[in-house]
PDB file of C-alpha atoms in Angstrom:
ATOM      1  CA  UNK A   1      98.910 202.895  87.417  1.00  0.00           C
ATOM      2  CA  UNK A   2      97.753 199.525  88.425  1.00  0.00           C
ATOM      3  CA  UNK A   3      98.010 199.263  92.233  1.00  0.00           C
ATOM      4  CA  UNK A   4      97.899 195.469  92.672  1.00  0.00           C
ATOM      5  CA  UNK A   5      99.308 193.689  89.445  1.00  0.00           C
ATOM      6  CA  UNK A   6      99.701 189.651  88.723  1.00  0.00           C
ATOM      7  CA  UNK A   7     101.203 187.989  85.524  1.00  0.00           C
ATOM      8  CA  UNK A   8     100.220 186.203  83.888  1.00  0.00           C
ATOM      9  CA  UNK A   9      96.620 186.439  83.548  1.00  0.00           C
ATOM     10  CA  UNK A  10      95.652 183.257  81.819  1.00  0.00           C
ATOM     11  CA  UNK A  11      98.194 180.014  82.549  1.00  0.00           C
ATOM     12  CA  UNK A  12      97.220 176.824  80.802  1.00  0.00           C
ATOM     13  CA  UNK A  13      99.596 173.625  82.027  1.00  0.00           C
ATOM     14  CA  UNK A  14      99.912 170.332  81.760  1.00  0.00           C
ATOM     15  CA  UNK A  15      99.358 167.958  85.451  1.00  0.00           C
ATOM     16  CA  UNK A  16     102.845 167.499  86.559  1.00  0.00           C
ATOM     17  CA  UNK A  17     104.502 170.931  85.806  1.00  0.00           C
ATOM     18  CA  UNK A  18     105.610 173.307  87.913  1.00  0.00           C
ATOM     19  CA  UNK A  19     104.558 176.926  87.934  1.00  0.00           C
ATOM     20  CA  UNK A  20     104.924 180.570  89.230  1.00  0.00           C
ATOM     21  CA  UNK A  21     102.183 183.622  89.249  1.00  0.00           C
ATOM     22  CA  UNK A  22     103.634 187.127  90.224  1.00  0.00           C
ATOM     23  CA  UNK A  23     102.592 189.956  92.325  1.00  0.00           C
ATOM     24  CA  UNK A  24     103.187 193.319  92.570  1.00  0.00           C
ATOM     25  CA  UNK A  25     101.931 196.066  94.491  1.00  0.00           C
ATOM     26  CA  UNK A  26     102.422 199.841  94.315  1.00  0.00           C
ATOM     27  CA  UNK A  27     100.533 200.715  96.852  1.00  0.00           C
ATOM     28  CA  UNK A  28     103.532 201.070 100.086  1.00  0.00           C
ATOM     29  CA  UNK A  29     101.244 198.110 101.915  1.00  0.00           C
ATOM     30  CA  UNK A  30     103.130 196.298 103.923  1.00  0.00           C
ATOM     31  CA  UNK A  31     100.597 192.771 103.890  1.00  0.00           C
ATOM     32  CA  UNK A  32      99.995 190.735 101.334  1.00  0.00           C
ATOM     33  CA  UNK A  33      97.755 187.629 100.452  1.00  0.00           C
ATOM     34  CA  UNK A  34      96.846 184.985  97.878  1.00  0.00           C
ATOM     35  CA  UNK A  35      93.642 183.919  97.907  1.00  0.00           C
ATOM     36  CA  UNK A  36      92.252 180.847  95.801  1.00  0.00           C
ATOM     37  CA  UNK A  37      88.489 180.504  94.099  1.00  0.00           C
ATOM     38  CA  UNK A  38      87.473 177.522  92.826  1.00  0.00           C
ATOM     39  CA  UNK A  39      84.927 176.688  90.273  1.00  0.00           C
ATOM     40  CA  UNK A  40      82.049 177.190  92.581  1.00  0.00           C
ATOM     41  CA  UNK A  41      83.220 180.559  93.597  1.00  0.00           C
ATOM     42  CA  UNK A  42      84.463 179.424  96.799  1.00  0.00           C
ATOM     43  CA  UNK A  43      86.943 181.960  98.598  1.00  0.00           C
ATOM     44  CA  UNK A  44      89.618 180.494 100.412  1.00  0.00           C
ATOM     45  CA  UNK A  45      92.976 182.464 102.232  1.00  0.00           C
ATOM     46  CA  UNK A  46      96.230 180.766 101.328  1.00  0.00           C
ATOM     47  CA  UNK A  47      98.862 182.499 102.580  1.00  0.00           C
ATOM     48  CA  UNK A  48      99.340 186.298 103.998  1.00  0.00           C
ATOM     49  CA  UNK A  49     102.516 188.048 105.047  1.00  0.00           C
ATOM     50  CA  UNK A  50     103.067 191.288 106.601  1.00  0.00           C
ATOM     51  CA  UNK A  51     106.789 192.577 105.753  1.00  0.00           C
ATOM     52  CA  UNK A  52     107.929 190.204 104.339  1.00  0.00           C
ATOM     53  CA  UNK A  53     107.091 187.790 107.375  1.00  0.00           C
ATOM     54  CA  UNK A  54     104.451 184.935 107.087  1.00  0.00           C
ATOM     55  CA  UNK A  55     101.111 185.523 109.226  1.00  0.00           C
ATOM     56  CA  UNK A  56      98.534 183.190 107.400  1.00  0.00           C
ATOM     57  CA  UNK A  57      99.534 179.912 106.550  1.00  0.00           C
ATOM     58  CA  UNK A  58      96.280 177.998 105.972  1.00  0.00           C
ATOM     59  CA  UNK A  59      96.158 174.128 104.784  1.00  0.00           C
ATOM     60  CA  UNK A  60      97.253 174.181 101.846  1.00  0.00           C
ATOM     61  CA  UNK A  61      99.417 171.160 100.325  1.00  0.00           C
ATOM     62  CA  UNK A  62     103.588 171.741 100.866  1.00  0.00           C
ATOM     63  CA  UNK A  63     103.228 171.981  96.790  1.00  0.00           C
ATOM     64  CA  UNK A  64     102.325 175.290  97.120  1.00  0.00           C
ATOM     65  CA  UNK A  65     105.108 177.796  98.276  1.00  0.00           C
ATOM     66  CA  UNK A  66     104.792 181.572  98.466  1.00  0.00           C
ATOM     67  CA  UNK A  67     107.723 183.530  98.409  1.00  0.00           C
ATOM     68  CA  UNK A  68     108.392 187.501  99.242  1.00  0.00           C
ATOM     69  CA  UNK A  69     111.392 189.141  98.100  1.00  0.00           C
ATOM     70  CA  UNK A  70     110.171 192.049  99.440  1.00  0.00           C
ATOM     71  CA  UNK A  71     107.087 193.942 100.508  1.00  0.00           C
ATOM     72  CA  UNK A  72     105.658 195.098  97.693  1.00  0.00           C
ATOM     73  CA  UNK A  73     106.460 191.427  96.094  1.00  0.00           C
ATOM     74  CA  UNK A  74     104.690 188.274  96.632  1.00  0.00           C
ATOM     75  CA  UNK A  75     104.818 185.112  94.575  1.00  0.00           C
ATOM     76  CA  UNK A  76     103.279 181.613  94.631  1.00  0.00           C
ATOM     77  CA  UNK A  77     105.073 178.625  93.217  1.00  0.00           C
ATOM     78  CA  UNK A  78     102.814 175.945  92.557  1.00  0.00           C
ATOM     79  CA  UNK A  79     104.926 172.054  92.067  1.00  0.00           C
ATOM     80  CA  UNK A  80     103.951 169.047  90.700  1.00  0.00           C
ATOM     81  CA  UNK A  81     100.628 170.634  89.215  1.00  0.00           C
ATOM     82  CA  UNK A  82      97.423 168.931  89.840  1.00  0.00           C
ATOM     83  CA  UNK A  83      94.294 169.217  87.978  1.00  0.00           C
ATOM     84  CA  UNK A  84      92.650 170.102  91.297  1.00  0.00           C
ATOM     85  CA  UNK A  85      94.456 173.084  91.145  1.00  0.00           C
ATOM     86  CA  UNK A  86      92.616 174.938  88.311  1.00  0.00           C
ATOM     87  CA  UNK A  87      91.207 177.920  89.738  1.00  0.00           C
ATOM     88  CA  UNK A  88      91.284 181.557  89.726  1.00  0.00           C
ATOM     89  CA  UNK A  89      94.100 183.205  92.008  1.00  0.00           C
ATOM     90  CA  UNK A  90      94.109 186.531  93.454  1.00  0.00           C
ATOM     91  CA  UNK A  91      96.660 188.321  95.237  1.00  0.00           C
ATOM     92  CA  UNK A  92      95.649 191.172  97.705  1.00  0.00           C
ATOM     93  CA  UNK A  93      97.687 194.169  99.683  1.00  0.00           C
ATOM     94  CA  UNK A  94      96.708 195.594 102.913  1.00  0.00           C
ATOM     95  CA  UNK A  95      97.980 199.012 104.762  1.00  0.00           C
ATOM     96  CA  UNK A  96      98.935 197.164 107.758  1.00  0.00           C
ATOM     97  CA  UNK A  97      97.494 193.565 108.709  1.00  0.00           C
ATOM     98  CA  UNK A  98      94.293 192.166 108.359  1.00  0.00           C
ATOM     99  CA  UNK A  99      92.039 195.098 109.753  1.00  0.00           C
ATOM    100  CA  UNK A 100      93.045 197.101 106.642  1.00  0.00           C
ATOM    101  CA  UNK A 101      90.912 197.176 103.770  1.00  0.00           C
ATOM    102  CA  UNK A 102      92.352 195.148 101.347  1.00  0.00           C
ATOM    103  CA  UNK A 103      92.840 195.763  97.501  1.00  0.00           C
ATOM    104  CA  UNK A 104      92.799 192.871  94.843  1.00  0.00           C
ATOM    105  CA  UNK A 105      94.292 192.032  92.000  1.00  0.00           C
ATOM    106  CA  UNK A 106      92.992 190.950  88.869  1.00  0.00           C
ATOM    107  CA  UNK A 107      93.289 187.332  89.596  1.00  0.00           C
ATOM    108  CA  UNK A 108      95.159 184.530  87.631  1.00  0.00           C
ATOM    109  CA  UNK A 109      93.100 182.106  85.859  1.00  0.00           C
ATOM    110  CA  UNK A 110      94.720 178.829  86.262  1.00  0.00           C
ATOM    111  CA  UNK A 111      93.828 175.481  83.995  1.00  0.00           C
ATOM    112  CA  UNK A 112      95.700 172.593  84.439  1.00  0.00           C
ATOM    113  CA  UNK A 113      94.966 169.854  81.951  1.00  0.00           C
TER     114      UNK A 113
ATOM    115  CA  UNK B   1      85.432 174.207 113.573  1.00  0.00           C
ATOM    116  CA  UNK B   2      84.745 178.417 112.295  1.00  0.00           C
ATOM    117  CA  UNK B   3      81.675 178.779 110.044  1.00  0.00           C
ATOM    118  CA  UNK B   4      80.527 181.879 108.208  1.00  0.00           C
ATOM    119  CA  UNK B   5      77.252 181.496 106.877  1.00  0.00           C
ATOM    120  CA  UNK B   6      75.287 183.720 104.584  1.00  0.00           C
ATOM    121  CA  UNK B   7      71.898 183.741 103.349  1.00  0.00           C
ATOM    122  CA  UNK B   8      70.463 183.661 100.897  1.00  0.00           C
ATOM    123  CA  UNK B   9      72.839 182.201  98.447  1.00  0.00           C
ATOM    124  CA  UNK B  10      70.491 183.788  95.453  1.00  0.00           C
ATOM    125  CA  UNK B  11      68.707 186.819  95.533  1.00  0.00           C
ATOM    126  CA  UNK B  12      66.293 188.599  92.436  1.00  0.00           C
ATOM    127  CA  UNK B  13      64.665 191.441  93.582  1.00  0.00           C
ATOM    128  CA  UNK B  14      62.929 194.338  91.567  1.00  0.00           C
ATOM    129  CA  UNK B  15      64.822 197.544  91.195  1.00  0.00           C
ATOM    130  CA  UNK B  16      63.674 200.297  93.858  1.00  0.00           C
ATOM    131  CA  UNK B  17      62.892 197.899  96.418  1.00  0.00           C
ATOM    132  CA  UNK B  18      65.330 196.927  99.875  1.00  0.00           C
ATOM    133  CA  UNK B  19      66.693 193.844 101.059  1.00  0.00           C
ATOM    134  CA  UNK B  20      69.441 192.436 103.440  1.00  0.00           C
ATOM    135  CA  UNK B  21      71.729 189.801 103.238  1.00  0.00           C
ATOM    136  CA  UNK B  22      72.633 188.286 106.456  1.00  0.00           C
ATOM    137  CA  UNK B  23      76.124 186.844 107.782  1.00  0.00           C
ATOM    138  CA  UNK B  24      76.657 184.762 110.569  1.00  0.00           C
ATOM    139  CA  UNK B  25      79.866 183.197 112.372  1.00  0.00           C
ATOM    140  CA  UNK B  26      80.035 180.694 114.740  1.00  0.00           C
ATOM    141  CA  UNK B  27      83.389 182.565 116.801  1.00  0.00           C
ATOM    142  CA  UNK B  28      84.161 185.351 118.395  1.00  0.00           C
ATOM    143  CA  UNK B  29      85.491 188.309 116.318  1.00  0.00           C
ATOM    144  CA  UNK B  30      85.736 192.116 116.077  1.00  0.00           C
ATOM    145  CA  UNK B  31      86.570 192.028 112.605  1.00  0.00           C
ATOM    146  CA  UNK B  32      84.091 191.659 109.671  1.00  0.00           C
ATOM    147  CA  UNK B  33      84.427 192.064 106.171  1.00  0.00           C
ATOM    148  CA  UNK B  34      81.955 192.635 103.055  1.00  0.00           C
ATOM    149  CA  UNK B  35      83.105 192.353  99.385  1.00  0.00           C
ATOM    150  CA  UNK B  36      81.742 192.496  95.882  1.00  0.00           C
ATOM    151  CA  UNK B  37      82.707 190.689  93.090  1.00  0.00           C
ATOM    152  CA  UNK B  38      80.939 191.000  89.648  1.00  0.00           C
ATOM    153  CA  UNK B  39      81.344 188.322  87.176  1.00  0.00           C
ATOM    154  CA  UNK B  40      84.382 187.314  85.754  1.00  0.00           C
ATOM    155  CA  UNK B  41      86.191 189.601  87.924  1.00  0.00           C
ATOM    156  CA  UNK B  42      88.169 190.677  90.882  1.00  0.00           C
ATOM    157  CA  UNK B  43      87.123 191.115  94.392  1.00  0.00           C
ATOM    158  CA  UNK B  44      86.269 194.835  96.065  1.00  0.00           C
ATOM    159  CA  UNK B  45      86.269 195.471  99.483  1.00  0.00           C
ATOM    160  CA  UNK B  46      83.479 197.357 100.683  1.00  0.00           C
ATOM    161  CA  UNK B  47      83.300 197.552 104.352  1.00  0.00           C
ATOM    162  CA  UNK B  48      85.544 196.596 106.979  1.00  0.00           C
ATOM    163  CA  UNK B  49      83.975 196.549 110.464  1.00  0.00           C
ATOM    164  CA  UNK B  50      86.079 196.089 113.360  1.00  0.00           C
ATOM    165  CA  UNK B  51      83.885 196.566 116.497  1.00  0.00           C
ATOM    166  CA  UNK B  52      80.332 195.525 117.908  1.00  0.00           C
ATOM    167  CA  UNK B  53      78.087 198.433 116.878  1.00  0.00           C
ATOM    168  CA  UNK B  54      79.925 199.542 114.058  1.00  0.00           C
ATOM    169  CA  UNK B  55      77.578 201.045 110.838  1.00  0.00           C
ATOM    170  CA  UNK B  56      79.154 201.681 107.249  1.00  0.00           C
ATOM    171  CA  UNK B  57      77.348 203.355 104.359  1.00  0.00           C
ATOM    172  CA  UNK B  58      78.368 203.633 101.250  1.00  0.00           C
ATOM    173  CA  UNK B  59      75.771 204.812  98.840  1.00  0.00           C
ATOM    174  CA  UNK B  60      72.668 202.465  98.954  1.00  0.00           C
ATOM    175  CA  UNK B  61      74.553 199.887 100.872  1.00  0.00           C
ATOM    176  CA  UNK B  62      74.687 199.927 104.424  1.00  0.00           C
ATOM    177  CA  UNK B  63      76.793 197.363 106.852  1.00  0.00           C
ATOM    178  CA  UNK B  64      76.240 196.866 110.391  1.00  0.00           C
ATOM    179  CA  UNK B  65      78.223 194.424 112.368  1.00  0.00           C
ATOM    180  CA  UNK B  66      76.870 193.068 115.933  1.00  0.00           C
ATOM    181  CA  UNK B  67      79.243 190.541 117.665  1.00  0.00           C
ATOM    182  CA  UNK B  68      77.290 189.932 120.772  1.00  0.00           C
ATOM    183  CA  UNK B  69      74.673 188.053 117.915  1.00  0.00           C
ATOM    184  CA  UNK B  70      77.822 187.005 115.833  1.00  0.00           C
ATOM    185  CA  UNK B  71      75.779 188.653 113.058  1.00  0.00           C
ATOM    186  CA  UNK B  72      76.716 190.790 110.370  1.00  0.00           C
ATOM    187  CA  UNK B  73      73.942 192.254 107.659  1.00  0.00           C
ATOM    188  CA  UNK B  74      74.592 194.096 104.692  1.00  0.00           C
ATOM    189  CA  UNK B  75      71.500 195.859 103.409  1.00  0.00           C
ATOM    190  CA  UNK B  76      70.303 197.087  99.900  1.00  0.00           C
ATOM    191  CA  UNK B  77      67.928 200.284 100.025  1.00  0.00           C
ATOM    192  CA  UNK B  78      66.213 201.081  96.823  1.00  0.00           C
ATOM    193  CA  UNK B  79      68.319 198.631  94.687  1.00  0.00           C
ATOM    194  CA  UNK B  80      69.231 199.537  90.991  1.00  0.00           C
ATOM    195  CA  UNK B  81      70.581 197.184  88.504  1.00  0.00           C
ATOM    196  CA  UNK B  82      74.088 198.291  88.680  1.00  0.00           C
ATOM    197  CA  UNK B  83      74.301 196.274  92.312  1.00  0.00           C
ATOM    198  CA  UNK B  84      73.783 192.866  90.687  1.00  0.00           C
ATOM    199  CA  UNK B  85      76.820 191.090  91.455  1.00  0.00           C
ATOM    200  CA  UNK B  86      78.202 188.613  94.698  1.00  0.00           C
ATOM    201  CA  UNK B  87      78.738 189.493  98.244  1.00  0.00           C
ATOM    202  CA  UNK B  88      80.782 187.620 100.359  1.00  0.00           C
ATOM    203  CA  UNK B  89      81.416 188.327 103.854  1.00  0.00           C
ATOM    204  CA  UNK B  90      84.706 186.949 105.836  1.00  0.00           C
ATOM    205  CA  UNK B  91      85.441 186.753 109.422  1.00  0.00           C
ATOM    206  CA  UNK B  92      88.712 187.907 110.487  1.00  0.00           C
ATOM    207  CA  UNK B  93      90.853 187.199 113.383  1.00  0.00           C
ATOM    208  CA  UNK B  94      94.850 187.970 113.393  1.00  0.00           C
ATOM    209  CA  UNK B  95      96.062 184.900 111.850  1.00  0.00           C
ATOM    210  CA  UNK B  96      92.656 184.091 109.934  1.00  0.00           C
ATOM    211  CA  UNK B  97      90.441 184.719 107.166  1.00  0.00           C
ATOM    212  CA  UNK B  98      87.086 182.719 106.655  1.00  0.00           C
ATOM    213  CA  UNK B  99      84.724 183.577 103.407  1.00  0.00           C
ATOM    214  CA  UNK B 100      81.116 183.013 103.382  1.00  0.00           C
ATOM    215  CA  UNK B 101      79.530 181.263  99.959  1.00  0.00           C
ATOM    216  CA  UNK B 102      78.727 184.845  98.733  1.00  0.00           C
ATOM    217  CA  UNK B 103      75.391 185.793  97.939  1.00  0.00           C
ATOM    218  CA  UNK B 104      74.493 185.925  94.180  1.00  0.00           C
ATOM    219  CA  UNK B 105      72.270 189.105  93.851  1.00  0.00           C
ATOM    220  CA  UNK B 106      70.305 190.024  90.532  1.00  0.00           C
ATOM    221  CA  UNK B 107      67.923 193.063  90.232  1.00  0.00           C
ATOM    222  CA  UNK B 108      65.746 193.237  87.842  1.00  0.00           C
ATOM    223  CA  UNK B 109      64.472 196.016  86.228  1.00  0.00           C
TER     224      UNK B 109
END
C-alpha cells in the first residue's frame, strides 16, 4: 500500500490553464505539506496544515490554493498557469506537526508550455 | 532574513573513506532535519533532531545537531556507492521550513 500517493504523476499544460494535483495519505497523520523543487533542485515549503487547519503559508502567489477536505487529503490548485511554474511537486504527511518525521510522496512533475 | 547553508554543494569521494557535510543556520532552532533524495526521485527523511546535543545513526550515517554553533553535520563513515545521492538539511521552527541547496554526493568505487 502506498502511504503517501499524488495523481497525476506527469501534467503537461498549456500557460494560462488551470490545474489540480491530488494527495492522499494512508498513514492516520494528521499534517500535511506541499513542497515545490525547481529545476535547480531547490526545496521550497508551500503550504502545511495540521487537521485540516493551515500552519505554513509561505509566499507563494494567491494563484496557488491548497485545499483539505480532510486529513488524510490535501490538494493544490494551481490558476492561471505560468511557465514559471514547471517544477516537480511533492506532497508530505507528518504524525503530528513539524517535529515528526515526515514521509513523501512521489512528486508531480509539472511542465507548463 | 533565515539562511541554511550547506557545504559542499559537490562531493566525490572514494568508497571506504569518511566525510561530513556541514549545515549551518543563521536562527535559533531546536529542530533540524536531514534528507536524501536520489535522482529522479522523492525525498527520505533521515534524521530529525530536535535538541542541542542530539546524535542519530543510522547505518554509516551519523547526524549530530549543536544549536549553541547553529551547526548541524551529517557524516559518512566508510562510504559505499549505494550513498551517492543529495542531502539537504532544513531548519524548522513551528510555522517554518527552510531547505539548504543539498549536497550532491558521488562515491566512487
Amino acid at each position: 500500500d502506498t502511504a503517501v500517493s499524488q495523481t497525476p504523476k506527469y501534467l503537461v499544460t498549456q500557460m494560462g490553464n488551470d490545474k489540480s494535483i491530488k494527495c492522499e495519505q494512508n498513514l492516520g497523520h494528521d499534517t500535511m505539506y506541499w513542497y515545490k523543487q525547481d529545476s535547480k533542485k531547490f526545496l521550497k515549503i508551500m503550504f502545511s496544515y495540521n487537521n485540516k487547519e493551515l500552519i505554513i503559508n509561505e509566499t507563494v502567489p494567491n494563484r496557488f490554493s491548497p485545499k483539505s477536505p480532510d486529513k488524510a487529503h490535501l490538494n493544490l490548485h494551481i490558476n492561471s498557469l505560468e511557465l514559471g511554474d514547471s517544477a516537480v511537486y511533492f506532497c508530505a504527511s507528518s504524525q503530528a506537526g513539524t517535529q515528526e518525521t515526515q514521509y513523501f510522496g512521489p512528486g508531480t512533475r509539472l511542465l507548463v508550455l | 532574513e533565515l539562511k541554511v547553508e550547506q557545504n559542499p554543494l559537490f562531493l566525490s569521494m572514494q568508497e571506504g573513506k569518511n566525510y561530513t557535510i556541514y549545515c549551518n543556520y543563521s536562527t535559533t532552532s531546536d529542530r533540524l532535519y536531514w534528507y536524501r533524495q536520489d535522482p529522479g526521485k522523492s525525498l527520505e527523511s533521515l534524521f530529525v533532531l530536535l535538541s542541542n546535543g542530539a546524535v542519530k545513526q543510522e547505518g554509516r550515517l551519523m547526524a549530530s545537531l549543536d544549536t549553541k554553533a547553529r551547526l548541524s553535520t551529517l557524516h559518512i563513515t566508510a562510504a559505499v556507492h549505494d550513498l551517492s545521492a543529495t542531502y539537504f538539511c532544513s531548519w524548522g521552527g513551528s510555522e517554518k521550513l527552510v531547505f539548504g541547496k543539498g549536497t550532491k554526493l558521488t562515491v566512487n568505487p
